[in-house]
Amino acid sequence: MIPFLVRRFFQAIPTLFLASVLIFFVISLAPGDFLTPARLNPGISEEQLRNLSISFGLDKPAYVQYFYWMWNMLHGDFGTSFQYTQPVLPVIWPRIVNSVWLVLLNLVFFYAIAIPIGVYGAVRQNSFGDKSINVVLYFLLGFPSFFLFLIVIYFILQIRNATGWDIPLGGMTSNNYDQLSSLAKFWDVLRHLLIPAAVLALTDAAGLTRVIRGLMLEVMRSDYIRTARAKGVSERTAIWKHTFRNAILPIVAGIGGLLPGAISGAGFVEVVYNYPGITPMLLTAINAQDLYLIAGFTVISTILLIVGNALSDILLAVVDPRIKVG
Amino acid sequence: MTDHATNKAEVLLAVNGLKTYFNTDDGVVKSVDGVTFHINKGETLAVVGESGSGKSVTSLSIMRLIPMPPGEIAGGEILFSGTNGQPRDIVKLSEAEMRKIRGNDIAMIFQEPMTSLNPVYTVGDQIAEAVMLHQDKNRKDAMGAATDMLRFVGIPAPEKRVNEYPHQMSGGMRQRVMIAMALSCNPALLIADEPTTALDVTIQAQILDLMRKLQKDIGMSILFITHNLGVVAEMADRVVVMYGGRVVEEGDVIEIFKAPRHPYTMGLLNSIPRPGVDAHVPGTPRARLEAIPGNVPNPLNLPPGCAFEPRCKFAVPECSKAVPALEDTGGGHMARCIRWQEFAKADHEVSA
Amino acid sequence: MTTTAPQKKVKERSLGQSQFSVAWGQFRKNRLAKTGGVGLILIYLMALFAPFLAPDSLSSYSTTDITRFQPPTPVHFRDPQTGALTRPYVNKFSQQLNMDTFVNEYKATDEKCPIYFGVRGASYKILGFIPGNLHLYGTGNDQAGCNVFLIGGEALGRDLLTRTLYASQISLTIGVGAVLASTIIGLFMGALAAFFGGIVDTVVMRLVEVISAIPYLFLLLLLRSVFPQNINPIFALYVILGILAFIGWGGLARVTRGQLLSVREQDFVSAARALGASDNRVMWRHMLPTMTTYIIVTLSLSIPGFILLESGLSFLGIGAVEPYVSWGSLLAQAQEGGLSSLNSRPWVLIPGFFIVFTVGCFQLLGDGLRDAFDPRKRQ
Amino acid sequence: MTAPVAARTSAADSRGMTQKGETLLEVRNLEKYFPIRGGLLSRVVGNVKAVNDISFKLARGEVVGLVGESGSGKTTAGRAILRLIEPTGGEVIFNGTDVTKLSKGQMRDYRREMQIIFQDPFASLNPRMTVSDIIGEAMQIHNLNPGKGRIDRIAELLQKVGLRPEHMRRYPHEFSGGQRQRIGIARALAVDPLFIVADEPVSALDVSIQAQVVNLMQDLQEELGLTVLFIAHDLAVVEYICDRIIVMYLGRIMEIAPSHELNNNPKHPYTEALLSAAPVPDPTIKRQRIILEGDIPSPINPPSGCVFRTRCRYAIDDCAKVVPELREVSPNHFKACIRDDVL
Amino acid sequence: APFVYPAAWTAEQNTANKRGGEFRNYALSDFKTFNPFTSAEATSIPGTEADTSATLFTQDPRNNEFIPKMAAGPAVVSNNNKRFVVKIRPGMKFSDGQPITADDWITTWKIHTDDKVGSNSYDTFFINDKPITIKKIDDLTLQFDFPSQSSTALSIMSFAPWPDHVFGKAYKAGGAEAVKKLWGLGTNPSEIVSAGMWVLDSYKAGERAVLKANKYYGDWNKDSKGNPVPYLNTYSFKIVPDLNAGLASYLAGQLDTFAPSKADDLAQIKKSIDAGNLKAFLKANVSPNSTSSWITFNWNKSADPAKQALFRDVRFRRAMSHIANRDAMIKLALGGLGSEVYFSVYPIFKDQTDAGIKAGAPEYKYDLAQASKLLAQIGYKKKNADGYLVDSKGKVLEFNLATNAGNTVREQLGQVFRDEAKKVGVKVNFTPIDFNALVGQLTAKGENRPFDAILLGLSGGTNIWPFGVNVVPCGTNLHSYNNPTDGKCLTSQEQLMTKEYYQGDAELNTAKRLAIGAQLMKNEGELQPVIYLVGTNYHVTYNTRVGGQYTPEMMDAYYGARDIGLTFIK
Ligand SMILES: Nc1ncnc2c1ncn2[C@@H]1O[C@H](COP(=O)(O)OP(=O)(O)OP(=O)(O)O)[C@@H](O)[C@H]1O
Ligand SMILES: Nc1ncnc2c1ncn2[C@@H]1O[C@H](COP(=O)(O)OP(=O)(O)OP(=O)(O)O)[C@@H](O)[C@H]1O
Ligand SMILES: [Mg+2]
Ligand SMILES: [Mg+2]
């Protein structure tokens, strides 16, 4: 396991390096630099601008800036956010954590919805239930997530009005969050996450459901399932122990690769649902050309994804004995 | 057919008029269309036939493992006299009763040892699963039994191997594992669907040897499906020849090889070179194999009469009229050909 | 020498059935997929003839006769007095801002505005060069308050149906365009990697990995921010298209490479090489064509994704900008009204259902194609 | 594209050079190693020694069988001879020319004379091309029978392999396995080759079809005077159609002998076991068989010395020491075994 | 003696003396800092803490008079109204218990006026580039010296003091940089000190900021019955991404107040109230808002003399005002609720606008015929095939108009303007662009500035002298139409307006100041340097669980609807 992790780590270096180069140069291609908004601020003097420019290395060519940034990053310093006049990491870290919660819960729902339905679809292939679920999921698949969200928010509002239930309408915590006990805090956050995570999962679940259904069908046709049945195992064992375990292998392998999409998908919802995640802040940062903040976000998400990929590889090695982690 | 049940030997399994159909988009595939045969206790029955002639479907029907839909057992009965000797019709059993039979009374091994084992469980687990299912053992005992079974089928270092995964084993070894799994509950009938086709000759020899040995030890019956006439000659007591979803000839192995009564069987026997005998001697003119012309029939589109008629060099116009009956040609030897008597006569003339 | 026995039952065809015709036969059996296909043909025809189908031009509205958020106008076919069938007509509407509820109330008056078919109106050019000024329907005069708003009016009082029809032109082309572009890039890069191997392969695959490691939304936003906001709107569309293509080619490149590498080992390729075929010939005649099935299927399955993505971008304000509209930007405009859009003028959400419909059709078609080309699914 | 003139000259040359019975092809010390990459920098950590130093000769018009267990390197050898995979070492002298030294362009001319038939009749035909495209491609590449003549030639070839000219416009998936194999044979014949590698051409076919194809190949070989390297698993078939047989094991040649001689008088323990393992389709014969223990070892780390020694019932300590050379033990009969005291 | 909140400030007295509870407000963007010197947002944490509740004087919404708050009494004025000596109310304490003394004001003033700090308030401490100076007489006495007489002096003096023991110490030790480093978002709220009513309790980025009452504030702030103020315990801001989200929260009862800007919002609120889902007070069109939208034309286009001449031509600009269909703009972009605007003075300052119109300040109303006539006078008589006016050389009358992307209202205003202009044959190329880029263009200086015309809005300004300090005088940064390098006026009207601006600013007499303002409006109207379009209206709504709002006649866009100090939960 350890050598595997070490190897993963070394393999990730070039990816990370290239990603950071790409990010940095895309940002530097953008018109103006991050001092542009500052120049418009009458409260900031020429001298101050000059000082800033020097301290951020903006007077140097882009590649030098890149190395400054890279060098600092290796020391855990992601630069200074211009909007917040603070080091980037403490500003973005809570946002990233928030987004990760949302994405994780979303993934939990995603699988919790897709797996049973996919398996059901394969077991009862072409039954009425299979077909009707498919139709519903197809329909949901066509919805842009933000559009569905608008509609969901509307219905929540109606339900609230009708029943008086306190269903959260956005955000991540309730007003009285700080006064709550830790268990209540947990529940409070969960309550806020439930709807966005579930709705987001629903819009995407159709794809995975069909994949799982297809994989299940494929595995169900395989020789070793016939062998298992020939042993006299029950239907349930044949499906869950023998078929499912094999059918999810490609999915486990894909979990890591799913993360970028999930983070992006969650982004739309974060915007609509007013969730304090990465994307809303990133959008503002892009408008304000808060260079280091943007770069910091992108690099950290990229790191997260690489970690995620490594985790899914490890997971795969756990469930698939054919893969050697060594 | 009842007249066969009256044979002196005890019948373990009797398949009567079995019909297994598949409903596909393009029409109904009558994969097995009225197949009748039986297996006696302790004997090895070989089923040979063209690819697509319904051998596997027959065996899977016996196991009730036909995928439904699209498949269905459209008729016939499969009488199995299990351990208690009382014949039961497998076609009518409930799924739960059937599960008790599978793996326990009737076990099966398949052609592809590489794909027939679940890649994510150790071979021990997979053998132990069958043991736990049918023998009321706990996991530990079952694993012990699995180890014993591995030793029984001649796998070296079974204590170690029992914890290995299928991908860590070679093809021959996996086929041994399959056999171990199949035999783990002492079945009365072992169905082997082309168990050696995917293996090398040297490994095939090992496996066949093993099966013969084990059959002697356990006393089970074997339904042996194969393409290979050499294997049939070596393994079988009796032979069933299938063509186009029907039995075209059935009989004692020596009878079938020496006095085939169906042109398909004859063609089959003549179309393969016999090792040693047919070796080419330089300078001599090359011999020719007697090939069966034409193609394997399309199961969706079988001729109305004898399925073999389009490829048969003895075909006469009557052949395409109706499906010939399976006739007894004497001594339990049956053939589905309207001209079998002519062949019998010719045979006698030649041998005379 | 042996000969094949004559096959009596199978009808002889002198012309062979190519894989495509087999797939087509298979496809035609799939009712859902056919529905999707027909739906798409209709919706593309609709986009093509949008200027003719639409009663109005893309952004015409009146500043004197304001029709902001006028509700859909019901079309009547019967004379209210006699009950007899008449030429279809709509009522003329009057409006009044109710200062109690703050709702701008539209009321049908008794005055009738007959609807004519094939009226002359705003001129347009279909496909950019076929000029015309004929419109499928309209009231034919510019009488104030006489509007056929089949699905209502939008924020500036423009006919929402007209705008939805025009929007379809952009929504339907940008997704397809982006997919085509990314397919071309993906194929090219994948082939490059597979063909040259070594360092080229490493570089291309690393690039794919890097692009897929950055969340696509971030990359999109970043790339869009490279271009100034006040570029020509039509150019902005091309920019978006290019960006979408840029972030989308990775998967295809990876698959292309994998497929080509595996095809390279296949016997029919070996056979061609054994015959002395040049690398070029092997690539073009034998290897690349194996991608067609995959490409057709991916194309039809990824177009809906791109349509959704475009709508998402428009929602975030970086898709189609005025005077161009896409379904996404129409929805974004609807969304600007917040809850009011849902509560008081739900018809502004109709463009969203066009997205749902189109994406659904593409999904059905794509699935149908995949099944049709999948040999395992056929007999 | 090759200049047609050059192609014709070279073909004419080689055709004239050898007479029936003279050596057409000589394989000297052919080797093919597949590198195994691993580790961080994907360095080569080992080699699959698929073909390990094999040498043999083929006379013009001769049919030679190549048998051995799965993984013994038969396919690799066949393809390396045709340079469909680049051999790691050794020479392949075809008609006096070492084809392993030829450039890609030069090699193309030789491809006309050396053809291959594949095992899998489903994978070896491009599913997107019609039969006439598939067969015509060969002629197109070498610019043979241009114009109208090409169609006639394709029709002729189809007839020769037992198909009908109408089949020309069909696609491979519309044919049965046996018919496809015929198409594959027609393709190989389209360029008028001198030498054909037939890589298990009948293994994937139904028993009843196998004989058709075997007969067809035999007829064609006789008619066209082809030299064939016939790769197979099935000893019976090989014995039946081949003049001589080469037995391979784990990348090395164990024994070479004329068919009947090999069958009646195997000199190598491996051949003996192989012969004994093959089941005979005669229920009356009950033989005592030699059952080999275990499996074929990994070609990555083949046993030292004689590669067969781990499964050989006659193995002695010396077997592990040196790689036994292929010796002629009787006329035209070669074996690679140090023990002459057995067999 | 404490400061006593006049009882008349509330329509509804807190007779039961309800105390505690939370008032839930919202903010439209994340807070960026807790530092009062670097904070620049509209709603800021330090601003909420102290900017309105801890100042020397405070304006009485009933009569716009300044009344002493932290000052112990009225300022003693001398030196021709240029020197103000103010006694500080004794016994006031910061939230950390430290006494508030003159040093705190001095330090605060010093830091604000250090240009290295970059405080937003820097400009307010200068009059016409000449500094205002503050001196400490003793611990409880301050002396303000103005370079010239100013009507807004009391307002200028009313800035919140920040603790000398925090900022003064840092400033002495590390200068501007040290001050800027203090009180970032990462600072523990307990370290933040406030002189005002509120002090930070907690902050969750992107979610909410919670402020709690400063426990020492009640010591010197009492209601008319002598109870300490504020009544509330907590004042929270939910951070919402946009007004729609804010409205949704308000309708859901999660907020106590909302600032509706569109008829749509009002309709939603009304609907909820009528359906009984929301218990809230709603009063529409309370007053015009203190904001307006306008189009400015660039007079400094040396690279394009033809355009420069056109933009400098007053007839052209008047024609543009005639083109602006303000009625349609209100109906289309503002949903029917809004006011037409013709002057830089917001309609809310009704006294001033009435005076101006009475004095003859012209309003060039929507009149396309008049616009055509004026354009014909300039030389645009013919139209080309596309229907656009061309001059004698055949050049089309066209210009670019930019606004900031993302602001729907402005985009719609621009569209209406463009489409109306087309009717008379003027080609307007309207493009929404990035806000920062837009502001960059607008505030650019020089002879050749980068834009043709910009559609934007301004807000802010005082009710004492409702003209923009950086708008009216030549050379200031929002003198957007004419901003050459030397900052000189181009026309005599500009010169006059600049003069009148300073004159009015220095005039202490209200009536006289109104008269000067009226003249200024007349000049401005005739010159039409900027085409004013429309302004939104101010509407009040709040959840009826809170009480303590102003009497209805006191509510307006300038003072709002309540004083948070007197707000209580019923
Ligand atoms: N699931 C299925 N759906 C449709 N047709 C089927 C299915 N399974 C089998 N068949 C058809 O039934 C026929 C008999 O098949 P079966 O597998 O029994 O042949 P076989 O004799 O075992 O051939 P082989 O020697 O190739 O194993 C074939 O034509 C096959 O196409
Ligand atoms: N491309 C390759 N890369 C690595 N190893 C290979 C490759 N091709 C073949 N091998 C290995 O080389 C050895 C010989 O393979 P080859 O296919 O020549 O055997 P064969 O005798 O033709 O077997 P079969 O009878 O199964 O066709 C095998 O161990 C195989 O795994
Ligand atoms: Mg079978
Ligand atoms: Mg091979």
mmCIF file with all atom_site columns, C-alpha atoms in Angstrom, chain D residues 23-112:
data_model
loop_
_atom_site.group_PDB
_atom_site.id
_atom_site.type_symbol
_atom_site.label_atom_id
_atom_site.label_alt_id
_atom_site.label_comp_id
_atom_site.label_asym_id
_atom_site.label_entity_id
_atom_site.label_seq_id
_atom_site.pdbx_PDB_ins_code
_atom_site.Cartn_x
_atom_site.Cartn_y
_atom_site.Cartn_z
_atom_site.occupancy
_atom_site.B_iso_or_equiv
_atom_site.pdbx_formal_charge
_atom_site.auth_seq_id
_atom_site.auth_comp_id
_atom_site.auth_asym_id
_atom_site.auth_atom_id
_atom_site.pdbx_PDB_model_num
ATOM 1  C CA . THR D 1 23  ? 14.912 -24.133 -49.550 1.00 0.00 ? 23  THR D CA 1
ATOM 2  C CA . LEU D 1 24  ? 12.518 -21.230 -49.854 1.00 0.00 ? 24  LEU D CA 1
ATOM 3  C CA . LEU D 1 25  ? 12.626 -19.963 -46.336 1.00 0.00 ? 25  LEU D CA 1
ATOM 4  C CA . GLU D 1 26  ? 15.229 -20.286 -43.686 1.00 0.00 ? 26  GLU D CA 1
ATOM 5  C CA . VAL D 1 27  ? 14.762 -19.083 -40.156 1.00 0.00 ? 27  VAL D CA 1
ATOM 6  C CA . ARG D 1 28  ? 17.980 -18.607 -38.229 1.00 0.00 ? 28  ARG D CA 1
ATOM 7  C CA . ASN D 1 29  ? 18.093 -18.023 -34.499 1.00 0.00 ? 29  ASN D CA 1
ATOM 8  C CA . LEU D 1 30  ? 14.846 -16.088 -34.550 1.00 0.00 ? 30  LEU D CA 1
ATOM 9  C CA . GLU D 1 31  ? 14.035 -14.359 -31.298 1.00 0.00 ? 31  GLU D CA 1
ATOM 10 C CA . LYS D 1 32  ? 11.167 -12.274 -30.113 1.00 0.00 ? 32  LYS D CA 1
ATOM 11 C CA . TYR D 1 33  ? 11.129 -10.767 -26.643 1.00 0.00 ? 33  TYR D CA 1
ATOM 12 C CA . PHE D 1 34  ? 8.249  -8.680  -25.411 1.00 0.00 ? 34  PHE D CA 1
ATOM 13 C CA . PRO D 1 35  ? 9.490  -6.218  -22.842 1.00 0.00 ? 35  PRO D CA 1
ATOM 14 C CA . ILE D 1 36  ? 7.543  -5.957  -19.591 1.00 0.00 ? 36  ILE D CA 1
ATOM 15 C CA . ARG D 1 37  ? 7.460  -2.470  -18.214 1.00 0.00 ? 37  ARG D CA 1
ATOM 16 C CA . GLY D 1 38  ? 6.856  -1.590  -14.648 1.00 0.00 ? 38  GLY D CA 1
ATOM 17 C CA . GLY D 1 39  ? 7.808  0.571   -11.763 1.00 0.00 ? 39  GLY D CA 1
ATOM 18 C CA . LEU D 1 40  ? 7.804  4.315   -11.473 1.00 0.00 ? 40  LEU D CA 1
ATOM 19 C CA . LEU D 1 41  ? 9.434  5.232   -14.715 1.00 0.00 ? 41  LEU D CA 1
ATOM 20 C CA . SER D 1 42  ? 7.982  2.279   -16.590 1.00 0.00 ? 42  SER D CA 1
ATOM 21 C CA . ARG D 1 43  ? 11.359 0.788   -17.222 1.00 0.00 ? 43  ARG D CA 1
ATOM 22 C CA . VAL D 1 44  ? 11.783 -2.622  -18.709 1.00 0.00 ? 44  VAL D CA 1
ATOM 23 C CA . VAL D 1 45  ? 11.712 -5.022  -15.790 1.00 0.00 ? 45  VAL D CA 1
ATOM 24 C CA . GLY D 1 46  ? 11.729 -8.246  -17.741 1.00 0.00 ? 46  GLY D CA 1
ATOM 25 C CA . ASN D 1 47  ? 11.021 -9.933  -21.024 1.00 0.00 ? 47  ASN D CA 1
ATOM 26 C CA . VAL D 1 48  ? 8.459  -12.372 -22.231 1.00 0.00 ? 48  VAL D CA 1
ATOM 27 C CA . LYS D 1 49  ? 10.660 -14.671 -24.204 1.00 0.00 ? 49  LYS D CA 1
ATOM 28 C CA . ALA D 1 50  ? 7.943  -15.639 -26.613 1.00 0.00 ? 50  ALA D CA 1
ATOM 29 C CA . VAL D 1 51  ? 10.266 -16.989 -29.267 1.00 0.00 ? 51  VAL D CA 1
ATOM 30 C CA . ASN D 1 52  ? 13.681 -17.911 -28.095 1.00 0.00 ? 52  ASN D CA 1
ATOM 31 C CA . ASP D 1 53  ? 16.307 -18.767 -30.674 1.00 0.00 ? 53  ASP D CA 1
ATOM 32 C CA . ILE D 1 54  ? 14.555 -20.969 -33.182 1.00 0.00 ? 54  ILE D CA 1
ATOM 33 C CA . SER D 1 55  ? 15.952 -22.121 -36.509 1.00 0.00 ? 55  SER D CA 1
ATOM 34 C CA . PHE D 1 56  ? 14.422 -24.211 -39.267 1.00 0.00 ? 56  PHE D CA 1
ATOM 35 C CA . LYS D 1 57  ? 14.103 -24.422 -43.032 1.00 0.00 ? 57  LYS D CA 1
ATOM 36 C CA . LEU D 1 58  ? 11.169 -24.708 -45.361 1.00 0.00 ? 58  LEU D CA 1
ATOM 37 C CA . ALA D 1 59  ? 11.547 -26.177 -48.793 1.00 0.00 ? 59  ALA D CA 1
ATOM 38 C CA . ARG D 1 60  ? 9.580  -24.835 -51.662 1.00 0.00 ? 60  ARG D CA 1
ATOM 39 C CA . GLY D 1 61  ? 6.155  -26.480 -51.944 1.00 0.00 ? 61  GLY D CA 1
ATOM 40 C CA . GLU D 1 62  ? 6.430  -28.010 -48.524 1.00 0.00 ? 62  GLU D CA 1
ATOM 41 C CA . VAL D 1 63  ? 3.744  -27.894 -45.865 1.00 0.00 ? 63  VAL D CA 1
ATOM 42 C CA . VAL D 1 64  ? 5.248  -27.720 -42.434 1.00 0.00 ? 64  VAL D CA 1
ATOM 43 C CA . GLY D 1 65  ? 3.290  -27.894 -39.239 1.00 0.00 ? 65  GLY D CA 1
ATOM 44 C CA . LEU D 1 66  ? 4.073  -25.925 -36.115 1.00 0.00 ? 66  LEU D CA 1
ATOM 45 C CA . VAL D 1 67  ? 2.528  -27.398 -32.977 1.00 0.00 ? 67  VAL D CA 1
ATOM 46 C CA . GLY D 1 68  ? 2.803  -26.792 -29.304 1.00 0.00 ? 68  GLY D CA 1
ATOM 47 C CA . GLU D 1 69  ? 0.802  -25.836 -26.322 1.00 0.00 ? 69  GLU D CA 1
ATOM 48 C CA . SER D 1 70  ? -0.868 -22.501 -25.916 1.00 0.00 ? 70  SER D CA 1
ATOM 49 C CA . GLY D 1 71  ? 1.707  -19.818 -25.256 1.00 0.00 ? 71  GLY D CA 1
ATOM 50 C CA . SER D 1 72  ? 4.562  -21.747 -26.743 1.00 0.00 ? 72  SER D CA 1
ATOM 51 C CA . GLY D 1 73  ? 5.209  -18.956 -29.243 1.00 0.00 ? 73  GLY D CA 1
ATOM 52 C CA . LYS D 1 74  ? 3.738  -20.351 -32.442 1.00 0.00 ? 74  LYS D CA 1
ATOM 53 C CA . THR D 1 75  ? 1.835  -17.220 -33.412 1.00 0.00 ? 75  THR D CA 1
ATOM 54 C CA . THR D 1 76  ? 4.707  -15.018 -32.444 1.00 0.00 ? 76  THR D CA 1
ATOM 55 C CA . ALA D 1 77  ? 7.066  -17.045 -34.579 1.00 0.00 ? 77  ALA D CA 1
ATOM 56 C CA . GLY D 1 78  ? 4.713  -16.937 -37.544 1.00 0.00 ? 78  GLY D CA 1
ATOM 57 C CA . ARG D 1 79  ? 4.242  -13.207 -37.308 1.00 0.00 ? 79  ARG D CA 1
ATOM 58 C CA . ALA D 1 80  ? 7.886  -12.500 -36.693 1.00 0.00 ? 80  ALA D CA 1
ATOM 59 C CA . ILE D 1 81  ? 8.746  -14.361 -39.868 1.00 0.00 ? 81  ILE D CA 1
ATOM 60 C CA . LEU D 1 82  ? 6.404  -12.073 -41.774 1.00 0.00 ? 82  LEU D CA 1
ATOM 61 C CA . ARG D 1 83  ? 7.685  -9.095  -39.839 1.00 0.00 ? 83  ARG D CA 1
ATOM 62 C CA . LEU D 1 84  ? 4.205  -8.312  -38.673 1.00 0.00 ? 84  LEU D CA 1
ATOM 63 C CA . ILE D 1 85  ? 5.957  -7.976  -35.387 1.00 0.00 ? 85  ILE D CA 1
ATOM 64 C CA . GLU D 1 86  ? 9.581  -6.967  -35.493 1.00 0.00 ? 86  GLU D CA 1
ATOM 65 C CA . PRO D 1 87  ? 11.787 -9.859  -34.380 1.00 0.00 ? 87  PRO D CA 1
ATOM 66 C CA . THR D 1 88  ? 14.200 -9.039  -31.599 1.00 0.00 ? 88  THR D CA 1
ATOM 67 C CA . GLY D 1 89  ? 16.956 -11.028 -33.203 1.00 0.00 ? 89  GLY D CA 1
ATOM 68 C CA . GLY D 1 90  ? 17.827 -13.589 -35.844 1.00 0.00 ? 90  GLY D CA 1
ATOM 69 C CA . GLU D 1 91  ? 17.400 -13.791 -39.555 1.00 0.00 ? 91  GLU D CA 1
ATOM 70 C CA . VAL D 1 92  ? 14.616 -14.805 -41.862 1.00 0.00 ? 92  VAL D CA 1
ATOM 71 C CA . ILE D 1 93  ? 16.026 -15.646 -45.224 1.00 0.00 ? 93  ILE D CA 1
ATOM 72 C CA . PHE D 1 94  ? 13.378 -15.760 -47.855 1.00 0.00 ? 94  PHE D CA 1
ATOM 73 C CA . ASN D 1 95  ? 14.536 -16.755 -51.292 1.00 0.00 ? 95  ASN D CA 1
ATOM 74 C CA . GLY D 1 96  ? 18.034 -15.762 -50.407 1.00 0.00 ? 96  GLY D CA 1
ATOM 75 C CA . THR D 1 97  ? 17.192 -12.373 -48.930 1.00 0.00 ? 97  THR D CA 1
ATOM 76 C CA . ASP D 1 98  ? 17.249 -11.644 -45.245 1.00 0.00 ? 98  ASP D CA 1
ATOM 77 C CA . VAL D 1 99  ? 13.891 -9.942  -44.886 1.00 0.00 ? 99  VAL D CA 1
ATOM 78 C CA . THR D 1 100 ? 14.621 -8.779  -41.364 1.00 0.00 ? 100 THR D CA 1
ATOM 79 C CA . LYS D 1 101 ? 17.172 -6.371  -42.792 1.00 0.00 ? 101 LYS D CA 1
ATOM 80 C CA . LEU D 1 102 ? 14.856 -4.846  -45.361 1.00 0.00 ? 102 LEU D CA 1
ATOM 81 C CA . SER D 1 103 ? 13.503 -1.338  -45.048 1.00 0.00 ? 103 SER D CA 1
ATOM 82 C CA . LYS D 1 104 ? 9.776  -0.831  -44.724 1.00 0.00 ? 104 LYS D CA 1
ATOM 83 C CA . GLY D 1 105 ? 9.466  0.038   -48.376 1.00 0.00 ? 105 GLY D CA 1
ATOM 84 C CA . GLN D 1 106 ? 11.481 -2.914  -49.564 1.00 0.00 ? 106 GLN D CA 1
ATOM 85 C CA . MET D 1 107 ? 9.563  -5.150  -47.252 1.00 0.00 ? 107 MET D CA 1
ATOM 86 C CA . ARG D 1 108 ? 6.350  -4.154  -48.960 1.00 0.00 ? 108 ARG D CA 1
ATOM 87 C CA . ASP D 1 109 ? 7.415  -5.901  -52.151 1.00 0.00 ? 109 ASP D CA 1
ATOM 88 C CA . TYR D 1 110 ? 8.099  -9.071  -50.252 1.00 0.00 ? 110 TYR D CA 1
ATOM 89 C CA . ARG D 1 111 ? 4.690  -8.966  -48.671 1.00 0.00 ? 111 ARG D CA 1
ATOM 90 C CA . ARG D 1 112 ? 3.277  -10.060 -51.984 1.00 0.00 ? 112 ARG D CA 1
#
